[in-house]
Amino acid sequence: MSEIRSRKKFNAGEFTLGVHSWLTYIFLYLPMAILVIFSFNKARINAVWTGFTFEWYKVLFNDTALAGALVNSLIVAFISTAIATVIGTLTAIAMYRYKFPGKGLFDSVLYMPIIVPDIVMGISLLSFYVFIRFTLGLVSIIIAHVAFNISFVALVVRARLHGYNKTLDEAAMDLGANPFQTFMKVTLPLILPGVVSAALIAFTLSFDDYLITSFVAGIGSTTLPIKVYSMMKFGVTPEINALSTLILFISMILILISQRLGA
Amino acid sequence: MLTNIKEGKLLKKNIVQIKDVVKRFGNVLALDHVSLEIPSGEFFSILGPSGCGKTTLLRLIAGFEIPDSGEIFLEDKMINSTPPYRRNVNTVFQNYALFPHMNIYDNVAFGLKLKGIGRAEIKERVMRSLDLVGLSGMGDRKPRQLSGGQQQRVALSRALVNEPPVLLLDEPLGALDLKLRRQMQVELKSLQKRLGITFIYVTHDQEEALTMSDRIAIMQTGKIEQMDIPPQIYERPRTEFVANFIGISNLFSGNLRNGNGKIYTLTTSDGFEIKATGEGIRPERNATVMVRPEKIQITPGEPKNMSHNINILQGKIEDMIYLGNVIQFIVKLKEQKLIVLEKNYDKTFEFKPDQDVFVSWDIYSTFVLSERVENERLFAQV
Ligand SMILES: Nc1ncnc2c1ncn2[C@@H]1O[C@H](COP(=O)(O)OP(=O)(O)O)[C@@H](O)[C@H]1O
Ligand SMILES: [Mg+2]
């Protein structure tokens, strides 16, 4: 028996890998596919397909509370990304260029927000705001997002700087460029792809952050993830499916752009 | 001709002066009390083995490093703490350091744009500069589209377009193959003469330094061992290091006695007596004398000319190496071996390995090398 089968030998490694990738596809992409499909479903319940419609997208665009949350999320994401990208990039360059006492310690502290669990960050930020009597609102959210995004930006830009030839900066200065001109005309254009992909990652992280935001958001500063979560208490509606589909679509475009630039 | 150069030197002002400069990196002493003066318009080479501090010296002049002590002067101004972008020097970097995101035109125009020069003038000067290095019409290309030799020319053009009074070049031809290197050496030298710019040229290629330079500084472990015009460096190396670093040398060590005036006698451990010349040398000590291989004659019998001004030693041919225009002999004396270079004429072929021969040379071709105090101190410690 076994001799007959041995024409195609059983390979445990190949088999595991195959099963693994199929499971990945099923559990990761199948739910997404279902979500997208049901966002166009006429039925109110996510169970049976009853026909195609754009109805839920119309409902979505007429929902002012949801629109308000979306605007809040965009404001927070844009401003916190801009600030975090500038500070994170400059930090990465400073860390790359200069040696200073306590650099190792600073390095570890810089990447803390990536390692520390979100819940700990949320609680500590909230206690801090309460301690300094800072009113919770969009500003407190933005500051919190800047705080964790700086680390991610610095990490991504630093990876890009790793292969950077410092002699190019010296060549610019040798030709008469002061440090600022050197940065604008030589360093920045060469690391720009890294900076842009860092900004895209920062934007995504800010846009979909739920946990930290839920601690530091105040009344009237509901962001999209918080709003969606509160809507979910009444079950997954086709409206949420439509919203998720849109976000999925935009995220995919951003990821494609960042991959293009990273290459 | 030598006196002409010396007279010329007196007329010209020193454009770069380095006074007693020390530079450390951690516990590495990269420059150890270096002093030098470079007159305007000179082709000055810094020659030495890898790691001896050549690049560090250039970087101090360019402003990328600050000396721990000592002073650097450019056109009579002390520039120790002047940042690189305010120094009137330009650099051709070892690996060219062309800006990869700019085309050749923008690379060359970079310095001029920063100076706020008008568009039309920039264009004219960039074109002229590219023309000078034989790259006209290449302006639109990106650096990576050029060959190594072309990139080297762009680096040169990008520096020269600013018309700096001093150009620093760090092994600019090091990455090129031999043939291209020889060609570029000739071009660089003629360019330097034509433009009258002071070149401070770092190299580890002794032939390059000898053929191109007005003056050469030989460096070793952060110190300048000797600074002289090329013939002097070759004919009168002052230390054992220079004698070995430039060309081939035969060295004899032994006890030195003063004969009369400038003539000294060295007795080697295998009993040979060698006369040598020297000036201001302290006798009655162990010393080393040197003679170049091409100064030595090799004869089957004792040389007829019995002048007192000749060193004659007896030996045996150990090996003969055919080098084309010259024949290299390895002659074994009692313990020591001697390298002799003879012109390739018919009689040279009459010699055979294992033949007993005489070697002789003028005592004025033999020099007592100066002691390196540091070395003696170093050995004393061991
Ligand atoms: N930035 C630096 N940090 C530490 N050591 C350095 C640095 N630059 C040069 N050195 C050391 O100084 C010495 C001289 O280096 P360099 O001037 O580059 O030599 P060369 O150009 O003659 O090969 C070497 O021992 C080198 O390792
Ligand atoms: Mg070097």
Short mmCIF file of C-alpha atoms in Angstrom, two decimals, chain B residues 22-382:
data_model
loop_
_atom_site.label_atom_id
_atom_site.label_comp_id
_atom_site.label_asym_id
_atom_site.label_seq_id
_atom_site.Cartn_x
_atom_site.Cartn_y
_atom_site.Cartn_z
CA VAL B 22 46.94 67.11 17.44
CA LYS B 23 43.81 65.05 16.82
CA ARG B 24 42.66 62.04 18.81
CA PHE B 25 39.75 59.66 18.28
CA GLY B 26 39.23 58.02 21.66
CA ASN B 27 42.65 56.59 22.37
CA VAL B 28 43.79 56.60 18.74
CA LEU B 29 46.25 59.41 18.10
CA ALA B 30 45.33 60.18 14.48
CA LEU B 31 47.54 63.29 14.15
CA ASP B 32 50.55 63.72 16.38
CA HIS B 33 51.84 67.32 16.40
CA VAL B 34 51.65 67.90 12.66
CA SER B 35 52.95 71.15 11.18
CA LEU B 36 53.17 72.13 7.55
CA GLU B 37 53.06 75.10 5.22
CA ILE B 38 51.76 74.99 1.68
CA PRO B 39 52.55 77.84 -0.71
CA SER B 40 49.87 79.05 -3.08
CA GLY B 41 49.67 77.12 -6.36
CA GLU B 42 51.58 74.10 -5.12
CA PHE B 43 50.70 70.49 -5.88
CA PHE B 44 51.20 69.09 -2.42
CA SER B 45 50.84 65.36 -1.82
CA ILE B 46 50.31 63.51 1.41
CA LEU B 47 51.57 59.97 1.07
CA GLY B 48 51.45 57.19 3.60
CA PRO B 49 50.09 53.75 4.40
CA SER B 50 46.42 53.22 5.21
CA GLY B 51 45.43 54.50 8.63
CA CYS B 52 48.35 56.93 9.03
CA GLY B 53 46.06 59.97 9.32
CA LYS B 54 45.91 61.33 5.75
CA THR B 55 42.13 61.61 5.57
CA THR B 56 42.00 63.10 9.06
CA LEU B 57 44.44 65.82 8.01
CA LEU B 58 42.29 66.68 4.96
CA ARG B 59 39.11 66.66 7.05
CA LEU B 60 40.68 69.12 9.47
CA ILE B 61 41.46 71.49 6.61
CA ALA B 62 37.95 71.03 5.15
CA GLY B 63 36.39 71.64 8.57
CA PHE B 64 34.77 68.25 9.22
CA GLU B 65 36.98 67.73 12.26
CA ILE B 66 38.21 70.20 14.85
CA PRO B 67 41.79 69.85 16.15
CA ASP B 68 42.28 68.98 19.82
CA SER B 69 45.15 71.44 19.87
CA GLY B 70 47.16 73.44 17.38
CA GLU B 71 46.05 75.90 14.70
CA ILE B 72 44.97 75.81 11.08
CA PHE B 73 45.36 78.87 8.87
CA LEU B 74 43.79 79.45 5.47
CA GLU B 75 44.86 82.59 3.62
CA ASP B 76 46.31 83.95 6.88
CA LYS B 77 43.06 83.51 8.81
CA MET B 78 42.83 81.11 11.74
CA ILE B 79 39.99 78.76 10.83
CA ASN B 80 40.02 76.22 13.68
CA SER B 81 36.33 76.67 14.43
CA THR B 82 35.05 77.95 11.07
CA PRO B 83 32.34 75.53 9.84
CA PRO B 84 33.00 73.76 6.52
CA TYR B 85 30.40 75.82 4.62
CA ARG B 86 32.27 79.03 5.39
CA ARG B 87 35.70 77.77 4.34
CA ASN B 88 37.07 78.69 0.98
CA VAL B 89 38.14 75.15 0.11
CA ASN B 90 36.46 72.34 -1.78
CA THR B 91 36.91 68.61 -1.55
CA VAL B 92 36.95 65.75 -4.03
CA PHE B 93 35.81 62.87 -1.84
CA GLN B 94 37.30 59.40 -1.86
CA ASN B 95 34.08 57.84 -3.16
CA TYR B 96 33.00 60.97 -5.02
CA ALA B 97 29.85 61.54 -2.89
CA LEU B 98 27.78 62.71 -5.86
CA PHE B 99 24.16 63.54 -4.98
CA PRO B 100 22.24 60.54 -6.37
CA HIS B 101 18.91 62.39 -6.63
CA MET B 102 20.30 65.17 -8.85
CA ASN B 103 21.49 65.01 -12.41
CA ILE B 104 25.05 65.90 -13.34
CA TYR B 105 24.20 69.52 -14.13
CA ASP B 106 22.55 70.06 -10.74
CA ASN B 107 25.39 68.32 -8.97
CA VAL B 108 27.90 70.69 -10.50
CA ALA B 109 25.64 73.75 -10.06
CA PHE B 110 25.01 72.97 -6.36
CA GLY B 111 27.73 75.22 -4.92
CA LEU B 112 27.01 78.12 -7.28
CA LYS B 113 23.27 78.10 -6.54
CA LEU B 114 24.01 78.39 -2.83
CA LYS B 115 26.17 81.42 -3.50
CA GLY B 116 23.19 83.15 -5.09
CA ILE B 117 24.79 83.55 -8.49
CA GLY B 118 22.48 84.40 -11.42
CA ARG B 119 21.03 81.63 -13.57
CA ALA B 120 22.82 82.63 -16.74
CA GLU B 121 26.21 82.78 -15.07
CA ILE B 122 25.62 79.46 -13.34
CA LYS B 123 24.79 77.84 -16.65
CA GLU B 124 27.85 79.25 -18.32
CA ARG B 125 30.19 78.21 -15.52
CA VAL B 126 28.71 74.72 -15.19
CA MET B 127 29.04 74.16 -18.94
CA ARG B 128 32.61 75.40 -18.90
CA SER B 129 33.45 73.20 -15.92
CA LEU B 130 31.91 70.09 -17.49
CA ASP B 131 33.78 70.89 -20.67
CA LEU B 132 37.02 71.17 -18.72
CA VAL B 133 36.73 67.55 -17.55
CA GLY B 134 35.47 66.30 -20.91
CA LEU B 135 31.86 65.70 -19.91
CA SER B 136 29.96 68.28 -21.92
CA GLY B 137 26.56 66.93 -22.98
CA MET B 138 26.30 64.65 -19.93
CA GLY B 139 24.40 67.20 -17.83
CA ASP B 140 21.05 65.41 -17.97
CA ARG B 141 22.33 62.05 -16.76
CA LYS B 142 22.10 60.77 -13.22
CA PRO B 143 25.34 59.83 -11.42
CA ARG B 144 24.51 56.11 -11.44
CA GLN B 145 24.36 56.17 -15.24
CA LEU B 146 28.05 57.11 -15.43
CA SER B 147 31.16 54.94 -15.23
CA GLY B 148 33.57 55.23 -12.31
CA GLY B 149 35.94 57.41 -14.30
CA GLN B 150 33.13 59.73 -15.39
CA GLN B 151 31.81 60.02 -11.83
CA GLN B 152 35.32 60.95 -10.75
CA ARG B 153 35.34 63.76 -13.33
CA VAL B 154 31.96 65.01 -12.13
CA ALA B 155 33.28 65.16 -8.56
CA LEU B 156 36.24 67.15 -9.83
CA SER B 157 34.05 69.44 -11.90
CA ARG B 158 31.63 70.02 -9.01
CA ALA B 159 34.52 71.20 -6.83
CA LEU B 160 36.44 73.18 -9.47
CA VAL B 161 33.40 75.15 -10.66
CA ASN B 162 33.52 77.09 -7.39
CA GLU B 163 37.06 78.22 -8.22
CA PRO B 164 38.41 77.49 -4.75
CA PRO B 165 41.95 78.67 -4.00
CA VAL B 166 42.60 75.26 -2.40
CA LEU B 167 41.30 71.91 -3.58
CA LEU B 168 41.47 68.89 -1.29
CA LEU B 169 41.58 65.49 -2.98
CA ASP B 170 41.30 62.26 -0.99
CA GLU B 171 42.69 59.37 -3.05
CA PRO B 172 40.65 60.62 -6.00
CA LEU B 173 41.93 57.96 -8.38
CA GLY B 174 42.00 55.10 -5.90
CA ALA B 175 38.89 53.37 -7.28
CA LEU B 176 39.95 53.50 -10.94
CA ASP B 177 41.76 50.78 -12.83
CA LEU B 178 45.44 51.22 -13.54
CA LYS B 179 45.19 52.44 -17.13
CA LEU B 180 42.52 55.03 -16.40
CA ARG B 181 44.44 56.08 -13.31
CA ARG B 182 47.60 56.81 -15.29
CA GLN B 183 45.58 58.81 -17.82
CA MET B 184 43.77 60.80 -15.12
CA GLN B 185 47.07 61.53 -13.36
CA VAL B 186 48.33 63.32 -16.43
CA GLU B 187 45.03 65.20 -16.87
CA LEU B 188 44.84 66.23 -13.23
CA LYS B 189 48.39 67.50 -13.20
CA SER B 190 47.96 69.59 -16.33
CA LEU B 191 44.64 70.94 -15.05
CA GLN B 192 46.24 71.98 -11.80
CA LYS B 193 49.06 73.75 -13.61
CA ARG B 194 46.65 75.52 -15.96
CA LEU B 195 44.27 76.71 -13.23
CA GLY B 196 46.99 77.52 -10.71
CA ILE B 197 44.90 76.10 -7.86
CA THR B 198 46.65 74.70 -4.79
CA PHE B 199 46.08 70.95 -4.67
CA ILE B 200 46.38 69.01 -1.43
CA TYR B 201 46.39 65.49 -2.72
CA VAL B 202 46.12 62.39 -0.56
CA THR B 203 47.35 59.12 -1.99
CA HIS B 204 48.90 55.85 -0.94
CA ASP B 205 50.40 55.31 -4.40
CA GLN B 206 54.07 56.32 -4.30
CA GLU B 207 54.47 56.47 -8.05
CA GLU B 208 51.49 58.81 -8.28
CA ALA B 209 52.97 61.07 -5.63
CA LEU B 210 56.44 61.11 -7.20
CA THR B 211 55.23 61.93 -10.70
CA MET B 212 52.57 64.53 -9.90
CA SER B 213 53.72 66.50 -6.89
CA ASP B 214 55.72 69.64 -6.35
CA ARG B 215 56.23 68.49 -2.80
CA ILE B 216 55.42 65.35 -0.83
CA ALA B 217 54.79 64.78 2.85
CA ILE B 218 55.36 61.20 3.94
CA MET B 219 53.22 60.26 6.92
CA GLN B 220 53.39 57.41 9.37
CA THR B 221 51.18 56.84 12.43
CA GLY B 222 50.00 60.42 12.62
CA LYS B 223 53.40 62.02 12.08
CA ILE B 224 55.06 63.62 9.08
CA GLU B 225 58.29 61.70 8.58
CA GLN B 226 59.66 63.79 5.75
CA MET B 227 58.51 66.68 3.59
CA ASP B 228 60.42 67.41 0.40
CA ILE B 229 60.44 67.68 -3.37
CA PRO B 230 60.10 64.27 -5.09
CA PRO B 231 63.77 63.77 -6.12
CA GLN B 232 64.89 64.59 -2.62
CA ILE B 233 62.39 62.14 -1.11
CA TYR B 234 63.75 59.41 -3.36
CA GLU B 235 67.46 60.27 -3.26
CA ARG B 236 67.73 61.36 0.36
CA PRO B 237 65.14 59.53 2.46
CA ARG B 238 65.74 60.65 5.98
CA THR B 239 64.36 57.67 7.88
CA GLU B 240 64.22 53.92 7.45
CA PHE B 241 60.45 54.15 7.04
CA VAL B 242 60.72 56.57 4.11
CA ALA B 243 63.55 54.56 2.55
CA ASN B 244 61.40 51.43 2.60
CA PHE B 245 58.13 53.12 1.68
CA ILE B 246 59.48 54.86 -1.43
CA GLY B 247 61.14 52.53 -3.89
CA ILE B 248 63.45 49.66 -2.96
CA SER B 249 66.28 50.14 -0.49
CA ASN B 250 69.25 48.11 0.69
CA LEU B 251 69.76 48.75 4.38
CA PHE B 252 72.84 47.93 6.48
CA SER B 253 72.79 48.13 10.23
CA GLY B 254 75.81 48.24 12.49
CA ASN B 255 78.05 50.43 14.54
CA LEU B 256 78.70 53.88 13.19
CA ARG B 257 82.01 55.72 13.48
CA ASN B 258 82.86 59.16 12.20
CA GLY B 259 85.67 59.03 9.64
CA ASN B 260 86.40 62.55 8.54
CA GLY B 261 83.83 65.31 8.28
CA LYS B 262 80.75 64.08 6.47
CA ILE B 263 82.07 60.57 5.83
CA TYR B 264 81.08 57.87 8.31
CA THR B 265 82.04 54.22 8.53
CA LEU B 266 79.55 51.54 9.48
CA THR B 267 80.71 48.12 10.63
CA THR B 268 78.04 45.46 10.10
CA SER B 269 77.62 42.42 12.31
CA ASP B 270 79.09 40.19 9.55
CA GLY B 271 82.20 42.35 9.45
CA PHE B 272 81.73 44.52 6.35
CA GLU B 273 82.87 48.10 6.48
CA ILE B 274 80.62 50.47 4.58
CA LYS B 275 81.33 54.13 4.09
CA ALA B 276 78.39 56.47 4.02
CA THR B 277 77.70 60.17 4.04
CA GLY B 278 75.58 62.14 6.42
CA GLU B 279 75.24 65.48 8.03
CA GLY B 280 74.84 66.32 11.68
CA ILE B 281 74.69 62.65 12.57
CA ARG B 282 75.69 61.48 16.01
CA PRO B 283 78.38 58.73 15.64
CA GLU B 284 79.42 55.99 18.06
CA ARG B 285 76.05 54.27 18.07
CA ASN B 286 74.05 51.68 16.19
CA ALA B 287 72.74 53.10 12.96
CA THR B 288 71.36 52.17 9.56
CA VAL B 289 72.68 53.24 6.18
CA MET B 290 70.98 52.78 2.82
CA VAL B 291 71.78 52.50 -0.88
CA ARG B 292 69.35 52.20 -3.80
CA PRO B 293 69.63 49.02 -5.94
CA GLU B 294 70.25 50.91 -9.20
CA LYS B 295 73.28 52.71 -7.74
CA ILE B 296 75.15 49.44 -7.32
CA GLN B 297 77.43 47.93 -10.00
CA ILE B 298 77.98 44.24 -10.23
CA THR B 299 81.27 42.93 -11.70
CA PRO B 300 82.78 39.46 -12.12
CA GLY B 301 86.19 40.63 -10.86
CA GLU B 302 87.36 43.36 -8.51
CA PRO B 303 86.52 46.79 -9.99
CA LYS B 304 89.53 48.52 -11.59
CA ASN B 305 88.71 51.95 -10.23
CA MET B 306 90.38 51.85 -6.82
CA SER B 307 89.19 55.26 -5.67
CA HIS B 308 88.63 55.63 -1.94
CA ASN B 309 85.18 56.89 -2.64
CA ILE B 310 83.80 53.47 -3.43
CA ASN B 311 82.32 50.72 -1.28
CA ILE B 312 83.35 47.29 -2.55
CA LEU B 313 81.89 44.06 -1.18
CA GLN B 314 82.21 40.44 -2.23
CA GLY B 315 79.26 38.13 -2.65
CA LYS B 316 77.58 35.41 -4.64
CA ILE B 317 74.67 35.71 -7.08
CA GLU B 318 71.74 33.93 -5.54
CA ASP B 319 69.07 34.78 -8.06
CA MET B 320 68.54 36.72 -11.29
CA ILE B 321 65.13 38.07 -12.20
CA TYR B 322 64.43 39.26 -15.71
CA LEU B 323 62.29 42.44 -15.62
CA GLY B 324 62.60 43.49 -19.26
CA ASN B 325 64.53 46.74 -19.36
CA VAL B 326 66.39 45.85 -16.16
CA ILE B 327 67.71 42.70 -14.51
CA GLN B 328 67.30 42.29 -10.79
CA PHE B 329 70.07 40.41 -8.99
CA ILE B 330 69.87 39.06 -5.49
CA VAL B 331 73.43 39.00 -4.22
CA LYS B 332 74.19 37.10 -1.05
CA LEU B 333 76.87 38.67 1.12
CA LYS B 334 77.88 36.80 4.26
CA GLU B 335 74.56 37.03 6.06
CA GLN B 336 72.75 39.78 4.28
CA LYS B 337 71.19 39.84 0.85
CA LEU B 338 71.51 42.78 -1.49
CA ILE B 339 69.19 43.78 -4.30
CA VAL B 340 70.96 45.11 -7.38
CA LEU B 341 69.30 46.48 -10.51
CA GLU B 342 71.36 46.51 -13.69
CA LYS B 343 70.38 47.90 -17.06
CA ASN B 344 69.68 45.16 -19.55
CA TYR B 345 72.70 45.20 -21.86
CA ASP B 346 74.26 42.14 -23.48
CA LYS B 347 76.97 41.62 -20.85
CA THR B 348 74.36 41.30 -18.12
CA PHE B 349 73.55 37.86 -19.50
CA GLU B 350 77.07 36.59 -18.85
CA PHE B 351 76.25 36.38 -15.14
CA LYS B 352 75.08 33.04 -13.81
CA PRO B 353 73.49 32.06 -10.52
CA ASP B 354 76.01 30.97 -7.85
CA GLN B 355 78.76 33.02 -9.51
CA ASP B 356 81.11 34.91 -7.17
CA VAL B 357 80.91 38.63 -7.87
CA PHE B 358 81.90 42.03 -6.58
CA VAL B 359 79.37 44.73 -5.86
CA SER B 360 80.46 48.34 -5.67
CA TRP B 361 78.96 51.77 -5.37
CA ASP B 362 79.85 55.35 -4.76
CA ILE B 363 79.96 56.26 -1.08
CA TYR B 364 78.03 59.42 -1.95
CA SER B 365 75.06 57.18 -2.83
CA THR B 366 75.06 55.78 0.72
CA PHE B 367 73.36 57.70 3.51
CA VAL B 368 73.12 57.41 7.20
CA LEU B 369 69.42 57.38 8.12
CA SER B 370 68.36 59.41 11.08
CA GLU B 371 67.27 57.70 14.21
CA ARG B 372 63.63 57.83 15.12
CA VAL B 373 63.77 58.85 18.75
CA GLU B 374 60.26 57.56 19.45
CA ASN B 375 61.16 54.12 18.15
CA GLU B 376 64.22 53.85 20.32
CA ARG B 377 62.18 54.89 23.31
CA LEU B 378 59.58 52.32 22.33
CA PHE B 379 62.15 49.55 22.07
CA ALA B 380 63.71 50.59 25.36
CA GLN B 381 60.40 49.98 27.08
CA VAL B 382 59.97 46.48 25.70
#
